[in-house]
Short mmCIF file of C-alpha atoms in Angstrom, two decimals:
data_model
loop_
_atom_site.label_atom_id
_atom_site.label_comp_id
_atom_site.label_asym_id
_atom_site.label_seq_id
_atom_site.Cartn_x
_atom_site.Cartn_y
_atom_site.Cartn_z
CA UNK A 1 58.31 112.15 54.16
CA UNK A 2 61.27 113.86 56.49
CA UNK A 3 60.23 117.73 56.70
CA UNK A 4 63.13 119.42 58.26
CA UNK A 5 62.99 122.89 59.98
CA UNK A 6 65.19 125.62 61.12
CA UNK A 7 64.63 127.89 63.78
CA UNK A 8 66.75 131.10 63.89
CA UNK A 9 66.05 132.90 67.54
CA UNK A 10 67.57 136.11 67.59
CA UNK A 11 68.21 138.52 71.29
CA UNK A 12 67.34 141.91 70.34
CA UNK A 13 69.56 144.80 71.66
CA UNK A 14 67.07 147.06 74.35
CA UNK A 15 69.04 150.13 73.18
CA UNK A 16 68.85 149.67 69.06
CA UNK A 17 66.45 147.20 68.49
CA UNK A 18 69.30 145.12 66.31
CA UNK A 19 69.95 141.57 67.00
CA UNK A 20 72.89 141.16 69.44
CA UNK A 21 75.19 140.14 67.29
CA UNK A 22 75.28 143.06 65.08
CA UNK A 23 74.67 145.51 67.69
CA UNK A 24 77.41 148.41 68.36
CA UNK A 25 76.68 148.02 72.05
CA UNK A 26 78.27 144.51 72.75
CA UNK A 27 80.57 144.47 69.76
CA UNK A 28 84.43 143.57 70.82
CA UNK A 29 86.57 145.64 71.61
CA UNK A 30 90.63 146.49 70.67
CA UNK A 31 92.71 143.60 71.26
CA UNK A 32 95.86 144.31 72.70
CA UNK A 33 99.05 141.75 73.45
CA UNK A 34 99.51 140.61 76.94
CA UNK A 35 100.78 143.41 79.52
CA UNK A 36 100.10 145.96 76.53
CA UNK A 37 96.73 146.61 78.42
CA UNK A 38 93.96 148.80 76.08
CA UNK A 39 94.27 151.71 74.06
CA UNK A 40 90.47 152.97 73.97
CA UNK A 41 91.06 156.42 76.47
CA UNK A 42 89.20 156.44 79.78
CA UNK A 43 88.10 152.52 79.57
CA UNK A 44 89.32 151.65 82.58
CA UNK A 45 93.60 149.83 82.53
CA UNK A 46 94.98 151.12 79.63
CA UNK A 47 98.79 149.94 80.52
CA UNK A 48 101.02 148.68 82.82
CA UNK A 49 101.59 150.89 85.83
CA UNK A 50 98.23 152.72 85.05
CA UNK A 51 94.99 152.72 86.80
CA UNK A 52 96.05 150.17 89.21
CA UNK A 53 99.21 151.14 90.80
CA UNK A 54 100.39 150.76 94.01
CA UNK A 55 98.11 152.30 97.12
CA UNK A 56 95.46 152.71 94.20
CA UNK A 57 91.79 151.18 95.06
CA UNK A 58 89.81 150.27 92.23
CA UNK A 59 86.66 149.42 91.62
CA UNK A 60 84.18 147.25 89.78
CA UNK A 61 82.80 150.37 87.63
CA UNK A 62 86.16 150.44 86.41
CA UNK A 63 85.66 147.19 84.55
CA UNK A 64 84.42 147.85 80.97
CA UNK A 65 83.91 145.34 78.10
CA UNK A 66 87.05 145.36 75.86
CA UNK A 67 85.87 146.99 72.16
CA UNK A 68 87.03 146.11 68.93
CA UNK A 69 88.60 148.92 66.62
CA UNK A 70 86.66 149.19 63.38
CA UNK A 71 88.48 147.21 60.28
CA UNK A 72 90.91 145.55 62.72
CA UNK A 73 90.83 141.61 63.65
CA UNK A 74 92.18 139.42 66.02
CA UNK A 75 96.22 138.40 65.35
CA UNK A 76 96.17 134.30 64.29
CA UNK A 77 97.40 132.45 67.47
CA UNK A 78 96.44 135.21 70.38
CA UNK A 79 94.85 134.40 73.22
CA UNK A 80 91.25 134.22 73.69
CA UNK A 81 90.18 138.03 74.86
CA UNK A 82 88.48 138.06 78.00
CA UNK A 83 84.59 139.09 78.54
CA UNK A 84 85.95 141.83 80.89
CA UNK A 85 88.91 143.90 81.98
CA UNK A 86 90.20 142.52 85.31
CA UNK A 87 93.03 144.06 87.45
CA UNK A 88 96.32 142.90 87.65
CA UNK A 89 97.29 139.44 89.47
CA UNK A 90 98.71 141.05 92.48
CA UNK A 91 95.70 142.92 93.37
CA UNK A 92 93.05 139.89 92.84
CA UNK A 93 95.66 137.56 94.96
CA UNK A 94 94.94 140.95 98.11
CA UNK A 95 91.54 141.45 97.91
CA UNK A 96 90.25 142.69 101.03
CA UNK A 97 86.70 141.50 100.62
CA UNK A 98 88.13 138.04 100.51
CA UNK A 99 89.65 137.62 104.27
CA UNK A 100 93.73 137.98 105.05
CA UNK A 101 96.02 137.22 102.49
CA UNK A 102 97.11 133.88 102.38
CA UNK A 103 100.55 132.32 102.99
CA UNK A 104 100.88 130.74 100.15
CA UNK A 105 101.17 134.49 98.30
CA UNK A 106 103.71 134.81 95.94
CA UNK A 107 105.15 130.68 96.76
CA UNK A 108 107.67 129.28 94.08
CA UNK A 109 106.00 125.94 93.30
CA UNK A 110 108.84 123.46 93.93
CA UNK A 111 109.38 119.68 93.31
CA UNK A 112 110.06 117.77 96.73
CA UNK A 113 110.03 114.08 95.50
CA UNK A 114 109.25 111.74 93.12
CA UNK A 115 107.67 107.79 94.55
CA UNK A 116 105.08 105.67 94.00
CA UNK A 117 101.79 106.16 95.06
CA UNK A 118 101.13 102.15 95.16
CA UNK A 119 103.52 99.38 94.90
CA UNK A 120 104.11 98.59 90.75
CA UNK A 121 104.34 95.40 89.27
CA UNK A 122 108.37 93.84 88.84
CA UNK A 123 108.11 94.93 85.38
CA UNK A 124 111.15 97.00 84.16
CA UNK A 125 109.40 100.11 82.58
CA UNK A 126 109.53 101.32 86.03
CA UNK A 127 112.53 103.33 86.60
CA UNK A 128 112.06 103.51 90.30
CA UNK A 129 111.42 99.78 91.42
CA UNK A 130 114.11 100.16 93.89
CA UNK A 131 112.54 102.82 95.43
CA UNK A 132 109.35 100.67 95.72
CA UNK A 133 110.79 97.64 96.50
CA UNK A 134 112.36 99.37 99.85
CA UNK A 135 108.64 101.12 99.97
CA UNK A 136 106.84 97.30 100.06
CA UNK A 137 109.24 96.29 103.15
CA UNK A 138 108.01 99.20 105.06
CA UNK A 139 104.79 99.20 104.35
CA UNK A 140 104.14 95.61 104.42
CA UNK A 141 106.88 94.23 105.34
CA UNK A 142 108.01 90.05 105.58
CA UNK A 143 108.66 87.06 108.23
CA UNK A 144 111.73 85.58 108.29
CA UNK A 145 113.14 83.48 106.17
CA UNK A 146 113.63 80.41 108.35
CA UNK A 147 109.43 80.27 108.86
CA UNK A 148 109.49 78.95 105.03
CA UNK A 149 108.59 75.04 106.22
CA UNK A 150 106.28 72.25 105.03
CA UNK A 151 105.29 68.88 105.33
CA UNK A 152 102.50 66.50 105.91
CA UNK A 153 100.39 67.13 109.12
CA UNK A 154 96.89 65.78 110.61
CA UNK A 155 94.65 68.49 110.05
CA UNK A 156 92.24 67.67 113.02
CA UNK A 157 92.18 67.79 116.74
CA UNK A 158 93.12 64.50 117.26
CA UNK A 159 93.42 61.04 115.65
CA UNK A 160 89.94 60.34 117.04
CA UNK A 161 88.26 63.07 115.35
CA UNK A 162 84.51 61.89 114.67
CA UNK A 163 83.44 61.59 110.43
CA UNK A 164 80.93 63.90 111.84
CA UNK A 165 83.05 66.98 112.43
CA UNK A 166 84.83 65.93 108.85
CA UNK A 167 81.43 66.67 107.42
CA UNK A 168 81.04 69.58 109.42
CA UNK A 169 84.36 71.09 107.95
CA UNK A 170 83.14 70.00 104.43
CA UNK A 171 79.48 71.69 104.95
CA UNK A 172 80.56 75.05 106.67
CA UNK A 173 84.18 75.49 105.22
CA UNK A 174 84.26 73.02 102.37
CA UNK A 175 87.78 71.19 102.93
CA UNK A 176 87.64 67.90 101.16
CA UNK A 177 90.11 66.06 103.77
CA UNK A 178 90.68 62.14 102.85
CA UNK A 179 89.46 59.52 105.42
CA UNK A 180 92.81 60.28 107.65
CA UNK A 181 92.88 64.12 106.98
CA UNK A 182 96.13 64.17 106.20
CA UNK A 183 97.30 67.21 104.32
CA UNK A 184 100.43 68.82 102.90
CA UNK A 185 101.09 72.23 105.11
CA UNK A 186 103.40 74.96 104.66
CA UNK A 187 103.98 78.53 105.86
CA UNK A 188 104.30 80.84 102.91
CA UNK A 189 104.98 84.67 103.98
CA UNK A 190 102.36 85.11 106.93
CA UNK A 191 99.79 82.34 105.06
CA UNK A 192 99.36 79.21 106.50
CA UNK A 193 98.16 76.63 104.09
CA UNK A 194 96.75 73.59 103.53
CA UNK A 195 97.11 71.72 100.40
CA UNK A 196 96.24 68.46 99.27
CA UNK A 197 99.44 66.36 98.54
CA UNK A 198 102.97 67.32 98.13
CA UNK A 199 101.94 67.81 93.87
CA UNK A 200 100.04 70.18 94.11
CA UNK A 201 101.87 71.82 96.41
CA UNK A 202 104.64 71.99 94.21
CA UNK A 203 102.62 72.93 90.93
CA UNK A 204 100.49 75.52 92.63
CA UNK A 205 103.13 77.18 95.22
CA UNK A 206 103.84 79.84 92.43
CA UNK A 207 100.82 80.56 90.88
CA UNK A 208 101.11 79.23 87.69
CA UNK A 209 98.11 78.95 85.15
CA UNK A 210 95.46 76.65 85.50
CA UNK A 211 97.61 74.98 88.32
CA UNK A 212 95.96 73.39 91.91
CA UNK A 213 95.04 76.17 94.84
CA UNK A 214 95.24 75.70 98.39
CA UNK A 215 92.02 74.25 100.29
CA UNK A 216 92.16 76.33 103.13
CA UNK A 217 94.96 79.66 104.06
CA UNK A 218 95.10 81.14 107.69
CA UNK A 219 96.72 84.34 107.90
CA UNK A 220 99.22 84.68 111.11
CA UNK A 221 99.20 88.43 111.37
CA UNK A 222 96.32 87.36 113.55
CA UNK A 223 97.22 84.74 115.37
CA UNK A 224 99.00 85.80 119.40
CA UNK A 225 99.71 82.11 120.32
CA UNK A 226 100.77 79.18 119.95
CA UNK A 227 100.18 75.87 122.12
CA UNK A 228 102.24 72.67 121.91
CA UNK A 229 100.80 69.61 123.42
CA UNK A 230 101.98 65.63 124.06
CA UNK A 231 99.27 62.96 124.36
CA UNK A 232 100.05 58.81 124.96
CA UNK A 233 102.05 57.45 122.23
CA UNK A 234 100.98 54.11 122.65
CA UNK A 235 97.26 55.47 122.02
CA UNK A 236 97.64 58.24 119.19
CA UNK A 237 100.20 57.75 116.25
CA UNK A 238 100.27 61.65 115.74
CA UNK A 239 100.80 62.68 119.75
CA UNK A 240 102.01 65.96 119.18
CA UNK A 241 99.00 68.43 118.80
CA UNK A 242 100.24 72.24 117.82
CA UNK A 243 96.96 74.38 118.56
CA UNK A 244 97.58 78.39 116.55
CA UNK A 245 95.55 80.72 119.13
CA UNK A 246 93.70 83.54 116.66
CA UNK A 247 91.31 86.11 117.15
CA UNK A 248 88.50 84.47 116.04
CA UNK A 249 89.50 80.81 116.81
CA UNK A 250 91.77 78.15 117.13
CA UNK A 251 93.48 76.40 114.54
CA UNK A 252 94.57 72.50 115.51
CA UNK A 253 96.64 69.99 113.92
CA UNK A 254 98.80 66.76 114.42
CA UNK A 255 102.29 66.11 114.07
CA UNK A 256 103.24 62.37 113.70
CA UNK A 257 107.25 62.98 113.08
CA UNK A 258 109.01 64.37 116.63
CA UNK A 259 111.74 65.65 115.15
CA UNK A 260 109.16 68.30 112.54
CA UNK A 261 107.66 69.44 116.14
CA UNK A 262 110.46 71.93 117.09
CA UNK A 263 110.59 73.12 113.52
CA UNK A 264 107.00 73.93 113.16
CA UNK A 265 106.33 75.32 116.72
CA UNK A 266 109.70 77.85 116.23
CA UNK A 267 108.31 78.76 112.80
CA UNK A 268 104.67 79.57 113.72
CA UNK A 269 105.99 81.55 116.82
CA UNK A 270 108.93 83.40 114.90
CA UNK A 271 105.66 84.26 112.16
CA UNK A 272 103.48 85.61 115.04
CA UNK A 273 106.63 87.28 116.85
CA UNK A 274 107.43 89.37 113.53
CA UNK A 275 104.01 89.98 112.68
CA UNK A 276 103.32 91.72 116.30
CA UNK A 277 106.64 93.63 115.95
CA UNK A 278 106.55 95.31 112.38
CA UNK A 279 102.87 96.28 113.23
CA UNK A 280 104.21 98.14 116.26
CA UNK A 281 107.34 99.58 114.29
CA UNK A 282 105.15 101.01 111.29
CA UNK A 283 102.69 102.60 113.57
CA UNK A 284 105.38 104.06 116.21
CA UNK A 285 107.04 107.86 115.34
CA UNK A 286 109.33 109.93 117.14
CA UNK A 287 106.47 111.89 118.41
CA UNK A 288 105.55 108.75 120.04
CA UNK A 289 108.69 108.15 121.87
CA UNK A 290 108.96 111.34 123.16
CA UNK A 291 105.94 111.52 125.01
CA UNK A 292 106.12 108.02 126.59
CA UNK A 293 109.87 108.48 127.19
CA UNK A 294 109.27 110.63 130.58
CA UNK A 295 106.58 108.07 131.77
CA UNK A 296 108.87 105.22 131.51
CA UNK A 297 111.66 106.82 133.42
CA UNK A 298 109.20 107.43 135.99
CA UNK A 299 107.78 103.83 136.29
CA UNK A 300 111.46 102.76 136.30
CA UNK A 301 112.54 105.23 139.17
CA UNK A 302 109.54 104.27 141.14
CA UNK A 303 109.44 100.36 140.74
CA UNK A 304 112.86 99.29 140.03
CA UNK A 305 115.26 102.36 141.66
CA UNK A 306 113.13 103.07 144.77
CA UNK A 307 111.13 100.04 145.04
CA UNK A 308 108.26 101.97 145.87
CA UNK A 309 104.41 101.52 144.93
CA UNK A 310 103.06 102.91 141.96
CA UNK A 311 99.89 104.57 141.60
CA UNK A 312 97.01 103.60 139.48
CA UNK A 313 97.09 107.10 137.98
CA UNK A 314 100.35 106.67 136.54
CA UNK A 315 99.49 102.93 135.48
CA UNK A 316 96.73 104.48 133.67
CA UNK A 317 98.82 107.21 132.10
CA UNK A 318 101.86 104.30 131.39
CA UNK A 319 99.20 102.40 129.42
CA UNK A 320 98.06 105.11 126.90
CA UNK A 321 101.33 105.95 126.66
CA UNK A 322 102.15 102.47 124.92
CA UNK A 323 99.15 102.21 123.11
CA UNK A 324 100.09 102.83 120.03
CA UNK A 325 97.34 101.83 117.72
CA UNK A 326 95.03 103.91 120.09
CA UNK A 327 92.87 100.78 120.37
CA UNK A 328 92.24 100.87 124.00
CA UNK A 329 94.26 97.53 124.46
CA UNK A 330 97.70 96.48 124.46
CA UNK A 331 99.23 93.78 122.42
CA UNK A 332 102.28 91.43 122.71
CA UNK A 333 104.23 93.95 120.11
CA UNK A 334 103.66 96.87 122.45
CA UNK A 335 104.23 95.29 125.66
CA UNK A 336 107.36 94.54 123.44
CA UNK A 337 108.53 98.19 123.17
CA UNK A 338 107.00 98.73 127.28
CA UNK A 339 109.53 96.05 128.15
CA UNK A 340 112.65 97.49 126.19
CA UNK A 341 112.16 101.15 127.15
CA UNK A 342 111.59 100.06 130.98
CA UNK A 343 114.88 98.42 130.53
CA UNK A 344 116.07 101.63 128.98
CA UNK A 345 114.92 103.49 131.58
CA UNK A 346 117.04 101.47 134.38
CA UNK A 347 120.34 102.06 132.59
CA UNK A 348 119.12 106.22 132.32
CA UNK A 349 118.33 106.05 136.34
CA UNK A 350 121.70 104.59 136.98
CA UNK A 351 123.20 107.52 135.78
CA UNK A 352 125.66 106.23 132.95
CA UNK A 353 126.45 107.68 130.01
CA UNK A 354 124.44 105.84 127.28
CA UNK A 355 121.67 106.59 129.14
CA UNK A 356 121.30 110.10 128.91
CA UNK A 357 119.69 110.23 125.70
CA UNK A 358 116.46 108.15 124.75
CA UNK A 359 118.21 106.68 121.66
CA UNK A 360 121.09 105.42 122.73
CA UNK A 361 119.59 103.93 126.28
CA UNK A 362 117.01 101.84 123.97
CA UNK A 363 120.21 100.84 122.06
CA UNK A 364 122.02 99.83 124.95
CA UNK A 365 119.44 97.68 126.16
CA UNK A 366 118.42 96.14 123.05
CA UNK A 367 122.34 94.72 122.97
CA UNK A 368 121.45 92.83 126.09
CA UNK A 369 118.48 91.37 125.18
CA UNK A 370 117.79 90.05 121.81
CA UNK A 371 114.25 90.29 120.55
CA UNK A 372 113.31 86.27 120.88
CA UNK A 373 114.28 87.06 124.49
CA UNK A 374 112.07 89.88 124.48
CA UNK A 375 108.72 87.98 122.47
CA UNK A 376 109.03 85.26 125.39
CA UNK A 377 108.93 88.13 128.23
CA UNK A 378 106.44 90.01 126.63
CA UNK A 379 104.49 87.06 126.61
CA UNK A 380 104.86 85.88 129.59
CA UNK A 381 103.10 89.53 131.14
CA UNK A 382 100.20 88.99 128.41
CA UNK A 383 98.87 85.65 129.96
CA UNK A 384 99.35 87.68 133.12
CA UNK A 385 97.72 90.13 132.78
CA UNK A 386 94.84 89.36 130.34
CA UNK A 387 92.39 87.24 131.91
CA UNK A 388 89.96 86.49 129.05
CA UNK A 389 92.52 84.91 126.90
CA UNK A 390 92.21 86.59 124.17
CA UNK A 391 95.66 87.74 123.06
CA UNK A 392 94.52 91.62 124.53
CA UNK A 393 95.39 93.47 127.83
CA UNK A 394 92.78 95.61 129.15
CA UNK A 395 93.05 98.50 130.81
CA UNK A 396 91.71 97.35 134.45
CA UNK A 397 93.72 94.30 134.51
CA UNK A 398 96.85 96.25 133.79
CA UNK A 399 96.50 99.53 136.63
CA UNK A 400 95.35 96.60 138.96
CA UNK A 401 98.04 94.09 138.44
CA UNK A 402 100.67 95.81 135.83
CA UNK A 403 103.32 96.79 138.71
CA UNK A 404 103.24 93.26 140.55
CA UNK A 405 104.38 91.60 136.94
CA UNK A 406 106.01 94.38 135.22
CA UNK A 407 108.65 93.96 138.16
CA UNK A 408 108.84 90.15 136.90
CA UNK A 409 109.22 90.89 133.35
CA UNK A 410 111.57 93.34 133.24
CA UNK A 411 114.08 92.45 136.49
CA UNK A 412 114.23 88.66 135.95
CA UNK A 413 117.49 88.50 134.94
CA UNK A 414 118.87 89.90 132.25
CA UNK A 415 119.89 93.73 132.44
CA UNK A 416 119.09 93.47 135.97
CA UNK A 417 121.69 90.85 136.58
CA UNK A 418 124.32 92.92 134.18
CA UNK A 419 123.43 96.14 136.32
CA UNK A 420 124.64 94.67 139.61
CA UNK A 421 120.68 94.80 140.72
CA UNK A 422 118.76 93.15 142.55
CA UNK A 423 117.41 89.93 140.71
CA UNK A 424 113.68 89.40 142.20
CA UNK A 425 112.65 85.92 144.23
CA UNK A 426 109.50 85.25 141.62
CA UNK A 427 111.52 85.54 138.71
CA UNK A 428 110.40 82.55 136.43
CA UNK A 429 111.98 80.22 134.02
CA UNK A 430 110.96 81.36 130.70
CA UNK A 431 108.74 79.14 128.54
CA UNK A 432 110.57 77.67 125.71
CA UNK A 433 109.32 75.45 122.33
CA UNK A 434 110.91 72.12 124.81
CA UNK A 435 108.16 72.56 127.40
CA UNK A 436 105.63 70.06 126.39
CA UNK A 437 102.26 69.79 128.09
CA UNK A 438 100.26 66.90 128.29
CA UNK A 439 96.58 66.70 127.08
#
């Protein structure tokens, strides 16, 4: 048997006794329309303009509980009536007890913009996917187009490579190579991938359902290198050995055709070239290049103008100043922008016109030197200058030997030799994707 049982508490008034609902104490009181304030005399804001006026204090005892009028009710669809009578809007916003006004008194909300806050799917209920699309390029941005390459490739160090090492790679990375570990490669956006014949390459490449996947990607935004080597074509059938310098490794394979050599080595390079530059360009701001602007015109007066010697102080300061990603190292994308604005600098020391402003000087001196130019000089000073090999130049190495190959960089050539300057006896012959090194 289910016994059910109500409990009925009731809150007894201290002044009557009564229970608090039907007490005369707490009962509501007259409801009045918004801004018509309350009609009870001497309760407290009884209209607009009284009680609370301008240069009038007020205070808390002033707050009664609003009273219903006997026989009168509530109007269908009014507003809830508040527990207690508060002053007006102006005078809660100026409180003195709660510290200075703030600025954002009496501030007409306003609507600035309307984008995405993430990138939306190509679907066309969004209105604003050309907005987004232009959104995705600056955020994340794309190689070129001419990096899109593929073909088959020796995924090993060399021809020789023990069964041993296969069945390391199959153990610790599982890639199921065949007995020759010959796989179908191709550089998709910044990916590098490795697939297992030319079918499923072309079933998979797009992502269709139930379709083949790639054994193995490699993503090039962290790659800073790459190595082309020759061995004995009489001895090894795929001489050509490409090795892709990353940060936590290096990635090998063999190229058996030597015509596909230039066209892989350019589009790994070209990959790692764009990859270093649109990281430098989405991090960099105007506030940036106006404090590093007077630093380079300094280093240029000093090194190139006066030939003098430059401190370690100001090598120091020159290298925060390019740091961009403040990660106490510099990169080949900003020894890229060092390289330019140095070059900027030495058409503002000469005195001519584009040079006056920072803008136009970095302009001028990207016109003379394209930016494949540019990757191979900037380098060229990283393997100077950073002597783990690593891909990073640290902060000793570049105060110690920054101004000896900074004058290399930069005055080899180039704007130098358009300037009329001085072209300097060291200058090198810069490293192109011909110069093949043996094993």
């Amino acid at each position: 048997h289910l016994v059910f049982v109500t409990i009925s508490l009731y809150v007894l008034c201290p002044h009557s006794s009564a229970p608090m609902f039907n007490c005369p104490c707490v009962a509501p009181g007259p409801y009045a329309a918004p801004g018509q304030g309350y009609s009870v005399p001497g309760q407290g804001y009884a209209g607009p303009g009284q009680g609370f006026g301008p240069g009038q204090a007020w205070a808390p005892s002033q707050l009664y509980r609003p009273r219903l009028a006997p026989g009168t009710a509530i109007p269908r669809g009014a507003p809830p009536c508040p527990d207690m009578e508060l002053p007006p809007q102006p005078i809660l916003d100026g409180a003195p007890e709660d510290g200075p006004v703030s600025v954002a008194l009496n501030f007409q909300s306003h609507l600035g913009s309307i984008r995405a806050q993430r990138p939306c799917p190509n679907t066309a209920q969004y209105l604003d996917r050309g907005a987004t699309r232009r959104l995705e390029k600056s955020m994340i941005g794309e190689p070129r187009r001419s990096a899109d390459v593929c073909g088959y490739v020796l995924s090993a160090t060399s021809q020789d490579e023990t069964d041993e090492a296969h069945s390391h790679h199959l153990e610790k990375m599982h890639l199921h190579h065949d007995a020759f570990r010959l796989v179908f490669q191709c550089i998709s956006g910044w990916c590098l991938m490795q697939w297992r014949n030319q079918d499923d390459f072309e079933a998979g490449i797009h992502g269709a359902h139930r379709a083949p996947r790639a054994m193995a990607f490699i993503d090039l935004r962290k790659a800073f290198d790459v190595h082309l080597e020759v061995g004995d074509p009489d001895m090894e059938v795929a001489n050509h050995r490409i090795t892709v310098m990353l940060r936590g490794g290096n990635y090998y394979f063999c190229v058996e055709i030597p015509d596909d050599v230039q066209v892989w080595f350019e589009a790994i390079r070209g990959v790692i070239q764009d990859a270093h530059w649109q990281a430098v360009c989405l991090r960099d701001t105007q506030i940036h290049q106006n404090k590093r602007w007077p630093a380079a015109i300094g280093i240029a007066d000093a090194l190139f103008m006066r030939g003098g010697p430059v401190g370690e102080r100001a090598m120091a300061i020159l290298f925060h100043a390019y740091d961009i990603d403040y990660d106490g190292v510099l990169r080949a994308g900003e020894l890229m922008v060092l390289i330019r604005e140095l070059q900027a600098a030495i058409v503002h020391c000469e005195g001519s016109a584009e040079g006056r402003e920072r803008d136009t000087a970095v302009m001028q001196a990207a016109s003379r030197m394209p930016e494949d130019e540019l990757f191979d000089r900037a380098i060229y000073l990283r393997k100077c200058l950073c002597l783990h090999n690593d891909g990073m130049v640290r902060k000793d190495d570049f105060i110690r030997l920054g101004a000896r190959y900074l004058g290399e960089a930069v005055g080899a050539g180039g704007l130098m030799a358009d300037l009329g300057g001085p072209v300097p006896e060291s200058a090198f012959d810069w490293p192109s994707a011909g110069d093949l090194l043996p094993f």
